[in-house]
PDB file of C-alpha atoms in Angstrom:
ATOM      1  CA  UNK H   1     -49.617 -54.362  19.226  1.00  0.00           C
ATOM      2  CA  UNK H   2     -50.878 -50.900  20.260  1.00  0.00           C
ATOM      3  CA  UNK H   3     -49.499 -47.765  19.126  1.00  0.00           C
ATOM      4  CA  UNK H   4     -47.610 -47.392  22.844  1.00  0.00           C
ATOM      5  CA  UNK H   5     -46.250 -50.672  22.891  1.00  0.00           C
ATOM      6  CA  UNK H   6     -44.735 -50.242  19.248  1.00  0.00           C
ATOM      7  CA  UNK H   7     -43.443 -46.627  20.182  1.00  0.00           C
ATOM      8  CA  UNK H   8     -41.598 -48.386  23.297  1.00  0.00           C
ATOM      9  CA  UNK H   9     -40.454 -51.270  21.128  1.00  0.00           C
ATOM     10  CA  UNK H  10     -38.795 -48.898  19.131  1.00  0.00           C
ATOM     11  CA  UNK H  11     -37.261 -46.696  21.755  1.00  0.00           C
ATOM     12  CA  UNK H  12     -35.078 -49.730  23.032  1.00  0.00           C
ATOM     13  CA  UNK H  13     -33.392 -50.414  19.546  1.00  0.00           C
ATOM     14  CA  UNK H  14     -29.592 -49.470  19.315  1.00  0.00           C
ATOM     15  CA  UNK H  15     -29.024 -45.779  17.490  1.00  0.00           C
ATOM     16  CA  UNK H  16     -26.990 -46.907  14.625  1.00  0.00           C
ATOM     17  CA  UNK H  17     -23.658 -45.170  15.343  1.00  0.00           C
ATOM     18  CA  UNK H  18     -22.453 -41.879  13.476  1.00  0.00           C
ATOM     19  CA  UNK H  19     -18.882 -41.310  12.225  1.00  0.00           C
ATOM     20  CA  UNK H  20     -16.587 -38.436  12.847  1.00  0.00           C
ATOM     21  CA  UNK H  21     -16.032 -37.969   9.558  1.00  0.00           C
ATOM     22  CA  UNK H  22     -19.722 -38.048   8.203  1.00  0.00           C
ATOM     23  CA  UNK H  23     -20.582 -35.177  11.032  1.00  0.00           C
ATOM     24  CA  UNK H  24     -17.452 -32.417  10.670  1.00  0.00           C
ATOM     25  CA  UNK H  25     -18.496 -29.648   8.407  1.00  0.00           C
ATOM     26  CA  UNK H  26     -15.751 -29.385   5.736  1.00  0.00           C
ATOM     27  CA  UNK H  27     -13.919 -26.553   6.045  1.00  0.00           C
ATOM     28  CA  UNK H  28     -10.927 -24.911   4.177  1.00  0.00           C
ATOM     29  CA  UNK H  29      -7.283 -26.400   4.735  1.00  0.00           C
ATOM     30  CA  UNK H  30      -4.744 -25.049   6.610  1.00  0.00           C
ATOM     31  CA  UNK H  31      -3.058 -23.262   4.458  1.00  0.00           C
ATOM     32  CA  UNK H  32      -5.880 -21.664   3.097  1.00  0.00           C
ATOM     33  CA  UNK H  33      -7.100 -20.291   6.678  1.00  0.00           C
ATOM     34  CA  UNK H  34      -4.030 -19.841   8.011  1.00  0.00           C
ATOM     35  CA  UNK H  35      -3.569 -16.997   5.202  1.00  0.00           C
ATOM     36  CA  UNK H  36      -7.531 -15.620   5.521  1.00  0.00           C
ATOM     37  CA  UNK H  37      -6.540 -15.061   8.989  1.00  0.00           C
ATOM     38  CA  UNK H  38      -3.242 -13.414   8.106  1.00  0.00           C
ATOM     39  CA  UNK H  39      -5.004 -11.461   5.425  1.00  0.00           C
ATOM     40  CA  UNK H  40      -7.569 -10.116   8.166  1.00  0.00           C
ATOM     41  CA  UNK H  41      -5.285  -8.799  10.503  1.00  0.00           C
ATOM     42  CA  UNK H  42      -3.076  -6.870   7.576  1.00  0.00           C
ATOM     43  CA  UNK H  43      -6.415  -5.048   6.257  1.00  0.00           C
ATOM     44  CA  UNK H  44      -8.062  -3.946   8.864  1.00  0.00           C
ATOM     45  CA  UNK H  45      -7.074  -0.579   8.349  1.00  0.00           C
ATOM     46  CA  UNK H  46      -9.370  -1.292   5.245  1.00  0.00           C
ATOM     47  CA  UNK H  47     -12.708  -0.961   7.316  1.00  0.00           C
ATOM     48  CA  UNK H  48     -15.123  -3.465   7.690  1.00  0.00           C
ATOM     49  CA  UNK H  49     -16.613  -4.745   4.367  1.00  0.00           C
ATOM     50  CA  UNK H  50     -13.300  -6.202   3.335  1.00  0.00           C
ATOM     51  CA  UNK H  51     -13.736  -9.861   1.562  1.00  0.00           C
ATOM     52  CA  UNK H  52     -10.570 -11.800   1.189  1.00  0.00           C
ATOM     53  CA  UNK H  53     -10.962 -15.363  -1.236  1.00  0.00           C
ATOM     54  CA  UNK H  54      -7.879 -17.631  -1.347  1.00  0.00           C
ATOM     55  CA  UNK H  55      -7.628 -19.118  -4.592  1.00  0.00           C
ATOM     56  CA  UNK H  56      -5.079 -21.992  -3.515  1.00  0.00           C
ATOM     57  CA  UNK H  57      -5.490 -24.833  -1.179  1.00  0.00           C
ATOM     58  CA  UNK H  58      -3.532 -27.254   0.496  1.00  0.00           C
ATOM     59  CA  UNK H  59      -4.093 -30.163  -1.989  1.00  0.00           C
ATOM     60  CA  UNK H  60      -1.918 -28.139  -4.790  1.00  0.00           C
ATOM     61  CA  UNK H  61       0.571 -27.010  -2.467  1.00  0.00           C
ATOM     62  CA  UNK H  62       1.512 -30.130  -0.227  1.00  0.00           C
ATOM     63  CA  UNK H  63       1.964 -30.675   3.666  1.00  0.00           C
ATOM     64  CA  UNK H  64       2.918 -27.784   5.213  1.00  0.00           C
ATOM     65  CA  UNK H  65       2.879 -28.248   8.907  1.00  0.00           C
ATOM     66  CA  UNK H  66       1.852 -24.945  11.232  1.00  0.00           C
ATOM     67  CA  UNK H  67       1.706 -22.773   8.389  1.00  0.00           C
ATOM     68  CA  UNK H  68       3.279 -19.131   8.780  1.00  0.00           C
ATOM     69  CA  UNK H  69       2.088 -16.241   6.283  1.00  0.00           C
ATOM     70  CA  UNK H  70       3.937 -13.468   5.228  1.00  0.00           C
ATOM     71  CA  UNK H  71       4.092 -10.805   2.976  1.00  0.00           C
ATOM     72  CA  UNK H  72       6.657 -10.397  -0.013  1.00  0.00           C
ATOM     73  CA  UNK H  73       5.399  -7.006  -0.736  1.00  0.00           C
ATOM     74  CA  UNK H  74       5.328  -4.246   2.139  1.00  0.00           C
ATOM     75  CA  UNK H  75       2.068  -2.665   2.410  1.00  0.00           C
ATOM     76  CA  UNK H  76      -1.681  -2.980   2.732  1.00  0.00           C
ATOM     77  CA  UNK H  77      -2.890  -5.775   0.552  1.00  0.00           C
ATOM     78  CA  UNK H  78      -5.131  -5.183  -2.069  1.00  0.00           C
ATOM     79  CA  UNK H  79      -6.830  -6.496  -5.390  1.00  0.00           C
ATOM     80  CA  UNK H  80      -5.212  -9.540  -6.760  1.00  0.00           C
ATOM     81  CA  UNK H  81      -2.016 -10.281  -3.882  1.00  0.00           C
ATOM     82  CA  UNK H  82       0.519 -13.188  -3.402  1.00  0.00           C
ATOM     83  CA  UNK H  83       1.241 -14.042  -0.047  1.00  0.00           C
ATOM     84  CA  UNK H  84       4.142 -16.173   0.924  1.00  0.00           C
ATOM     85  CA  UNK H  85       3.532 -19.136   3.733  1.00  0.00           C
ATOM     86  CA  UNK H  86       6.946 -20.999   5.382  1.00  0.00           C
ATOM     87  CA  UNK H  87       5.987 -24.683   6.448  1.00  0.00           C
ATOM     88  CA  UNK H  88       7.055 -25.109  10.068  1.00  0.00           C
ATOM     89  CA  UNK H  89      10.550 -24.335  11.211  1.00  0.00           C
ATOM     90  CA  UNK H  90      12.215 -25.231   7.466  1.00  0.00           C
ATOM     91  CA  UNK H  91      11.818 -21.451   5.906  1.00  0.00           C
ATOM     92  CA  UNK H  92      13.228 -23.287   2.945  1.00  0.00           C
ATOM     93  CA  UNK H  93       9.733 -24.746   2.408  1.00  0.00           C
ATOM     94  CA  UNK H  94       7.638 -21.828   1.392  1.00  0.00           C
ATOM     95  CA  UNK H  95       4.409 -21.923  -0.768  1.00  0.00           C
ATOM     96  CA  UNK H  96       3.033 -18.737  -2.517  1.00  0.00           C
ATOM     97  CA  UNK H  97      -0.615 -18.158  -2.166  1.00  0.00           C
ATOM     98  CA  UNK H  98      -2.499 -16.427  -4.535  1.00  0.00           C
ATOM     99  CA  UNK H  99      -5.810 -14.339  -2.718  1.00  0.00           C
ATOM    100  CA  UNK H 100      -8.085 -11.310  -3.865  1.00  0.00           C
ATOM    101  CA  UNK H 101      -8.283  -8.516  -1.508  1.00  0.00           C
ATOM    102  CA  UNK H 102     -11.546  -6.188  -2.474  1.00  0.00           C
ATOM    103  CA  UNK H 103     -12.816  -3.207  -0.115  1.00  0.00           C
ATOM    104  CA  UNK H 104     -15.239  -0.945  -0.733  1.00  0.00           C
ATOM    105  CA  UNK H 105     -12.772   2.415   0.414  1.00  0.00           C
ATOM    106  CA  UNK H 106     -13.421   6.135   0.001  1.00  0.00           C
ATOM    107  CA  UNK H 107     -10.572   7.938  -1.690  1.00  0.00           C
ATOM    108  CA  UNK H 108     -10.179  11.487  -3.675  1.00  0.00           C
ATOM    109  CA  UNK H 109     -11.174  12.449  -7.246  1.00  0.00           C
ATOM    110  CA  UNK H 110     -10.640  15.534  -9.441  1.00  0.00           C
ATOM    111  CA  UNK H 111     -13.477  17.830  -8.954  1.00  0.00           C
ATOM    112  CA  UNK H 112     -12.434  19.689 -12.274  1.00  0.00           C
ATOM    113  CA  UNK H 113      -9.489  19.856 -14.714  1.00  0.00           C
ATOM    114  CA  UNK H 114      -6.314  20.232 -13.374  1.00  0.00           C
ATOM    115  CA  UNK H 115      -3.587  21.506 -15.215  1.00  0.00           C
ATOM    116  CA  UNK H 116       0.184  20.609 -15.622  1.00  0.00           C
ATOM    117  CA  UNK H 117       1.737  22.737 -12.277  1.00  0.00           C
ATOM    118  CA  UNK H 118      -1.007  23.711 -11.091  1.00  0.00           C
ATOM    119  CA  UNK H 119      -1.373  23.521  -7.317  1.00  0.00           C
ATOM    120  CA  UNK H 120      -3.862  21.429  -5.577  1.00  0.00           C
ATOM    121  CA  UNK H 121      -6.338  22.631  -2.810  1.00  0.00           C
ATOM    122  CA  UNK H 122      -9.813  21.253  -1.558  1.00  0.00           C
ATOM    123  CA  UNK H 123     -11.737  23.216  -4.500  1.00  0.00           C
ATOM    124  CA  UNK H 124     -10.058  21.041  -6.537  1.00  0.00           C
ATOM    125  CA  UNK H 125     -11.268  17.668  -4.612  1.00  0.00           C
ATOM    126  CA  UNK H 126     -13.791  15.103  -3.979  1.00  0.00           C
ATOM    127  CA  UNK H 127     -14.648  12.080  -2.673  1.00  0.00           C
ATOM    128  CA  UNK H 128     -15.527   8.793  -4.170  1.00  0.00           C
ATOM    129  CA  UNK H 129     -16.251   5.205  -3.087  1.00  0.00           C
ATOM    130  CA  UNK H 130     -14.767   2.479  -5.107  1.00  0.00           C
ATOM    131  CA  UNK H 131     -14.034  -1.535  -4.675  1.00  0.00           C
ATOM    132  CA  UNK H 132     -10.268  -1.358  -4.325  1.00  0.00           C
ATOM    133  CA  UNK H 133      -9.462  -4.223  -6.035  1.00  0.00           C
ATOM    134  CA  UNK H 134     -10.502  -1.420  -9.179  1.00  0.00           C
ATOM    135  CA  UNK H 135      -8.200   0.912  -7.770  1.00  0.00           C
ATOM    136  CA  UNK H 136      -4.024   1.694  -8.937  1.00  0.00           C
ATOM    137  CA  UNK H 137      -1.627   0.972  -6.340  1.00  0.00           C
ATOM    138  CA  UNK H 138      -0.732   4.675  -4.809  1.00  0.00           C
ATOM    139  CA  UNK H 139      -4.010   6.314  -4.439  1.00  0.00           C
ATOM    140  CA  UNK H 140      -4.351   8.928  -2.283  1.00  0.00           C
ATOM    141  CA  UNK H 141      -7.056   9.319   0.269  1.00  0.00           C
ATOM    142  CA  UNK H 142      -6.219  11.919   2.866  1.00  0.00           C
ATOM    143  CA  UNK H 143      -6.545  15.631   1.446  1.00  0.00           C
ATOM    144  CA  UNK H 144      -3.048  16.249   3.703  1.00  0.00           C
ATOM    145  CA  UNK H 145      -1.252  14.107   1.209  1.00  0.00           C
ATOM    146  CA  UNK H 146      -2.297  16.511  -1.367  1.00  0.00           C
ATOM    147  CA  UNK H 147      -2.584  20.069   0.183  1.00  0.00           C
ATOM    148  CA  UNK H 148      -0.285  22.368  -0.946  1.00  0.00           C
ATOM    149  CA  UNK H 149       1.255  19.946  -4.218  1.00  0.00           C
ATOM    150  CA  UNK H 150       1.145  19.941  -7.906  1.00  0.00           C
ATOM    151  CA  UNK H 151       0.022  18.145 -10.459  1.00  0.00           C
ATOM    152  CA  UNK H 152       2.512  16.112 -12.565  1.00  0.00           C
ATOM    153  CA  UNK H 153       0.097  15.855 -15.766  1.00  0.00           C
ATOM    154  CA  UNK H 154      -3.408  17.023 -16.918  1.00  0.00           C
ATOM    155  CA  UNK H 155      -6.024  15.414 -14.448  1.00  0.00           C
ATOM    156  CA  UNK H 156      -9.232  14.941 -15.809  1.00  0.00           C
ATOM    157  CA  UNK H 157     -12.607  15.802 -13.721  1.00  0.00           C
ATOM    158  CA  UNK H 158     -13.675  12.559 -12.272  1.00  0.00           C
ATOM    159  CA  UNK H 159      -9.422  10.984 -12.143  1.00  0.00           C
ATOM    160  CA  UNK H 160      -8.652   9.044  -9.031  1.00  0.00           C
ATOM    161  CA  UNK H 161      -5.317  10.840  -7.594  1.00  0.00           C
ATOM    162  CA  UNK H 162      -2.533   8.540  -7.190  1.00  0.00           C
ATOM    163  CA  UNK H 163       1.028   9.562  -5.545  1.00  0.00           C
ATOM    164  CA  UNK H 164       2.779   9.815  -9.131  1.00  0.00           C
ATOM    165  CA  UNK H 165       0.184  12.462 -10.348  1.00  0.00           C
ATOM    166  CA  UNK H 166       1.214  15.063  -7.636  1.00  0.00           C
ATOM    167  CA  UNK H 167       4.502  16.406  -6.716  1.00  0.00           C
ATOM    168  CA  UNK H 168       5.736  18.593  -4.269  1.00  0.00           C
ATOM    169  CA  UNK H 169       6.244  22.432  -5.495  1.00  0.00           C
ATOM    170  CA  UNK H 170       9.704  23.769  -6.929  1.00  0.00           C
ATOM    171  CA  UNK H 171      11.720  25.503  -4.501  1.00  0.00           C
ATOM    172  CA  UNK H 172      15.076  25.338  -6.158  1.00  0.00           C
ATOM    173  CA  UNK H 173      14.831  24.833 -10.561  1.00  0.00           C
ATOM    174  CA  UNK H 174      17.572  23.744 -12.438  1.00  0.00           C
ATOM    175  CA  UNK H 175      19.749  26.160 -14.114  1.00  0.00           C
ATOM    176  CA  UNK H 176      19.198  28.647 -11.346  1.00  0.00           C
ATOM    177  CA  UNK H 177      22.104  30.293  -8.805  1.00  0.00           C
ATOM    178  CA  UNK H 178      21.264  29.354  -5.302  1.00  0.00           C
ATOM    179  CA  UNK H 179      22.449  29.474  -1.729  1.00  0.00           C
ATOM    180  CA  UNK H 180      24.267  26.416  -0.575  1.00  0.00           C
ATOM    181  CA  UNK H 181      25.396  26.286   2.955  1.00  0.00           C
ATOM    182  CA  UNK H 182      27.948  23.784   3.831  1.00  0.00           C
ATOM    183  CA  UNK H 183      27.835  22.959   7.671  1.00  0.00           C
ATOM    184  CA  UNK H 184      30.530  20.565   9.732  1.00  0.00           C
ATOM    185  CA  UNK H 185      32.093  20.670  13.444  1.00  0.00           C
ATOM    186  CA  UNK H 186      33.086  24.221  14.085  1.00  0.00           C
ATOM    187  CA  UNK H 187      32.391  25.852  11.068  1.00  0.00           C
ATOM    188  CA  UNK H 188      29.659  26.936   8.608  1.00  0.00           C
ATOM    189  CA  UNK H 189      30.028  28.299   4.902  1.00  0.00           C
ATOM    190  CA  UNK H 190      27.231  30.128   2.536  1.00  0.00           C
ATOM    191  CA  UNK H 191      28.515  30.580  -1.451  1.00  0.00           C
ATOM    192  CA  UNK H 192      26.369  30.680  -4.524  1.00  0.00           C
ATOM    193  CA  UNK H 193      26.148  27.351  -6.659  1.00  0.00           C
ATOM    194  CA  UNK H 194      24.121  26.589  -9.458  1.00  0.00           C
ATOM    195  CA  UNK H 195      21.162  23.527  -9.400  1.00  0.00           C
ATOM    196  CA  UNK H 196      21.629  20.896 -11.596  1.00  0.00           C
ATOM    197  CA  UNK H 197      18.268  19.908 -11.312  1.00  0.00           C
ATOM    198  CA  UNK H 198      14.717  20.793  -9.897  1.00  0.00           C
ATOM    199  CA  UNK H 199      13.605  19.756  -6.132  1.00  0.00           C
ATOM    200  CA  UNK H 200      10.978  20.427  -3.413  1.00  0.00           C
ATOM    201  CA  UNK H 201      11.638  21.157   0.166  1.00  0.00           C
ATOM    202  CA  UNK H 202      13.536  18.092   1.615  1.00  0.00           C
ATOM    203  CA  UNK H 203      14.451  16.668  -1.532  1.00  0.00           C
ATOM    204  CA  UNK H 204      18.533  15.871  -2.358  1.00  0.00           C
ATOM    205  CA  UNK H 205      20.009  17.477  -5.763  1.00  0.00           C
ATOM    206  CA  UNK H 206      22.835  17.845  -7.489  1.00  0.00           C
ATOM    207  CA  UNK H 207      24.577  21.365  -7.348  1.00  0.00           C
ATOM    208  CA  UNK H 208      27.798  22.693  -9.179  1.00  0.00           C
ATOM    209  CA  UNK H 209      30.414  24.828  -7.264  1.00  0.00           C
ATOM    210  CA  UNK H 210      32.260  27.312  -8.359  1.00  0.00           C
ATOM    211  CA  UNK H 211      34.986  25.519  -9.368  1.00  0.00           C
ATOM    212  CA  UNK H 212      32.888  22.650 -11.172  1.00  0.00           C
ATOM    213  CA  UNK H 213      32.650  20.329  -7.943  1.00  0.00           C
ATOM    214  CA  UNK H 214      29.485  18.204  -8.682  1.00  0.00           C
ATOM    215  CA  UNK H 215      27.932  17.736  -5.072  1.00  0.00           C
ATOM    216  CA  UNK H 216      24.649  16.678  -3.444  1.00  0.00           C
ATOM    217  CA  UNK H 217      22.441  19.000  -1.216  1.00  0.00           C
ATOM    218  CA  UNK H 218      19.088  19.259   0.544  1.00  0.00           C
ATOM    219  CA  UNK H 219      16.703  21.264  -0.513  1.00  0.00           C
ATOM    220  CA  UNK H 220      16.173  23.678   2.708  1.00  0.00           C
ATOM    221  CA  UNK H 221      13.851  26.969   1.453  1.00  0.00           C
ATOM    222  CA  UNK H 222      13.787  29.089  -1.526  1.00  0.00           C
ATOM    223  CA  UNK H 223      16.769  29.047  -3.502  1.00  0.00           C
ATOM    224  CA  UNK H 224      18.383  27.675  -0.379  1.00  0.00           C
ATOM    225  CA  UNK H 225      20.725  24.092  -0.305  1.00  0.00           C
ATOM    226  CA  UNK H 226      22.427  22.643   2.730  1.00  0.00           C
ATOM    227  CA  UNK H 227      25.512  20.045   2.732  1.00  0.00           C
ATOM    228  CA  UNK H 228      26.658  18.338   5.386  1.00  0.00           C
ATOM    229  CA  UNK H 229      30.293  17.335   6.116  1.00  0.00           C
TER     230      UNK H 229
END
């Protein structure tokens, strides 16, 4: 038989048939993606080099038809998270989903030693990049959220800023005589009180009247409280 004649032979034989299963490309269950997905769409604020792994799948959790993520802890995800997923329309069957969350993000540093009350500014600042699974929960990354506060404790040169190391500046100390203003419908009172303890602009106190009244105002300016009745 000639080389032709064997090719054509050949070219009528039946193509042994392929299954389904031996051709799909495995991919992660249900859960698992449905929570990836989830995970996308709450870091994107993040940038784009975020990398989400889902340590759980579907075979340790059980069925859990048209899976619905959510998160049990407001915020941004990041590092090590849990994320909660209710199975169809019974929220009574929810799985918890452990995933890692790691970004490389840009956030600020101490520039130098900061002091104990000392206030912040941008000489005091600088950037660095770091994976923020590595990072505390808190860290600051917008010189506005800074501007203008105080530091809590020493800060080392090189110290990633988080919220509890900054505060907002004293405007009213405790111990001191201040101005509280008491305002209601129709009328509006100023006496001297004394602050029971120390706040920032915005911040609620306790204050003690004249008469020993223990009340609650809002710290308004300098030395300055405000009640409202």
């Amino acid at each position: 038989m000639t080389l032709m004649a064997l090719l054509f032979a050949l070219s009528l034989l039946p193509i042994p048939s392929i299954s389904q299963a031996d051709t799909e490309i495995p991919t992660d269950d249900a859960i698992s993606a449905s929570v990836t997905r989830f995970l996308q769409q709450q870091t994107a604020s993040l940038g784009d080099q975020v990398k989400i792994a889902v340590q759980d799948r579907a075979a340790d959790l059980g069925d859990c038809p048209t899976p619905q993520p959510f998160l049990p802890r407001p915020g941004v995800p990041q590092g090590r998270v849990t994320v909660g997923v209710h199975c169809g329309n019974d929220s009574s069957r929810t799985r918890y989903v452990q995933a890692t969350v790691s970004a490389v993000v840009r956030h600020l540093v101490a520039s130098q030693p900061i002091e104990p009350g000392q206030r912040i500014d941008a000489r005091t600042l600088d950037w660095q990049q770091t994976d923020i699974s590595r990072l505390r929960r808190g860290y600051l990354d917008d010189p506005a959220q800074v501007d203008g506060m105080v530091a809590t404790r020493r800060i080392p040169p090189g110290t990633t800023l988080t919220e509890s190391m900054v505060r907002k500046p004293w405007m009213v100390k405790r111990g001191d005589t201040v101005v509280l203003t008491a305002v209601g419908q129709g009328f509006r009172v100023s006496r001297n009180v004394e602050a029971l303890d120390n706040g920032g602009l915005g911040s609620t106190i306790r204050l003690k009247t004249e008469n020993n009244q223990i009340l609650q105002g809002r710290v308004t300016g300098q030395d300055r409280l405000r009640v409202d009745f």
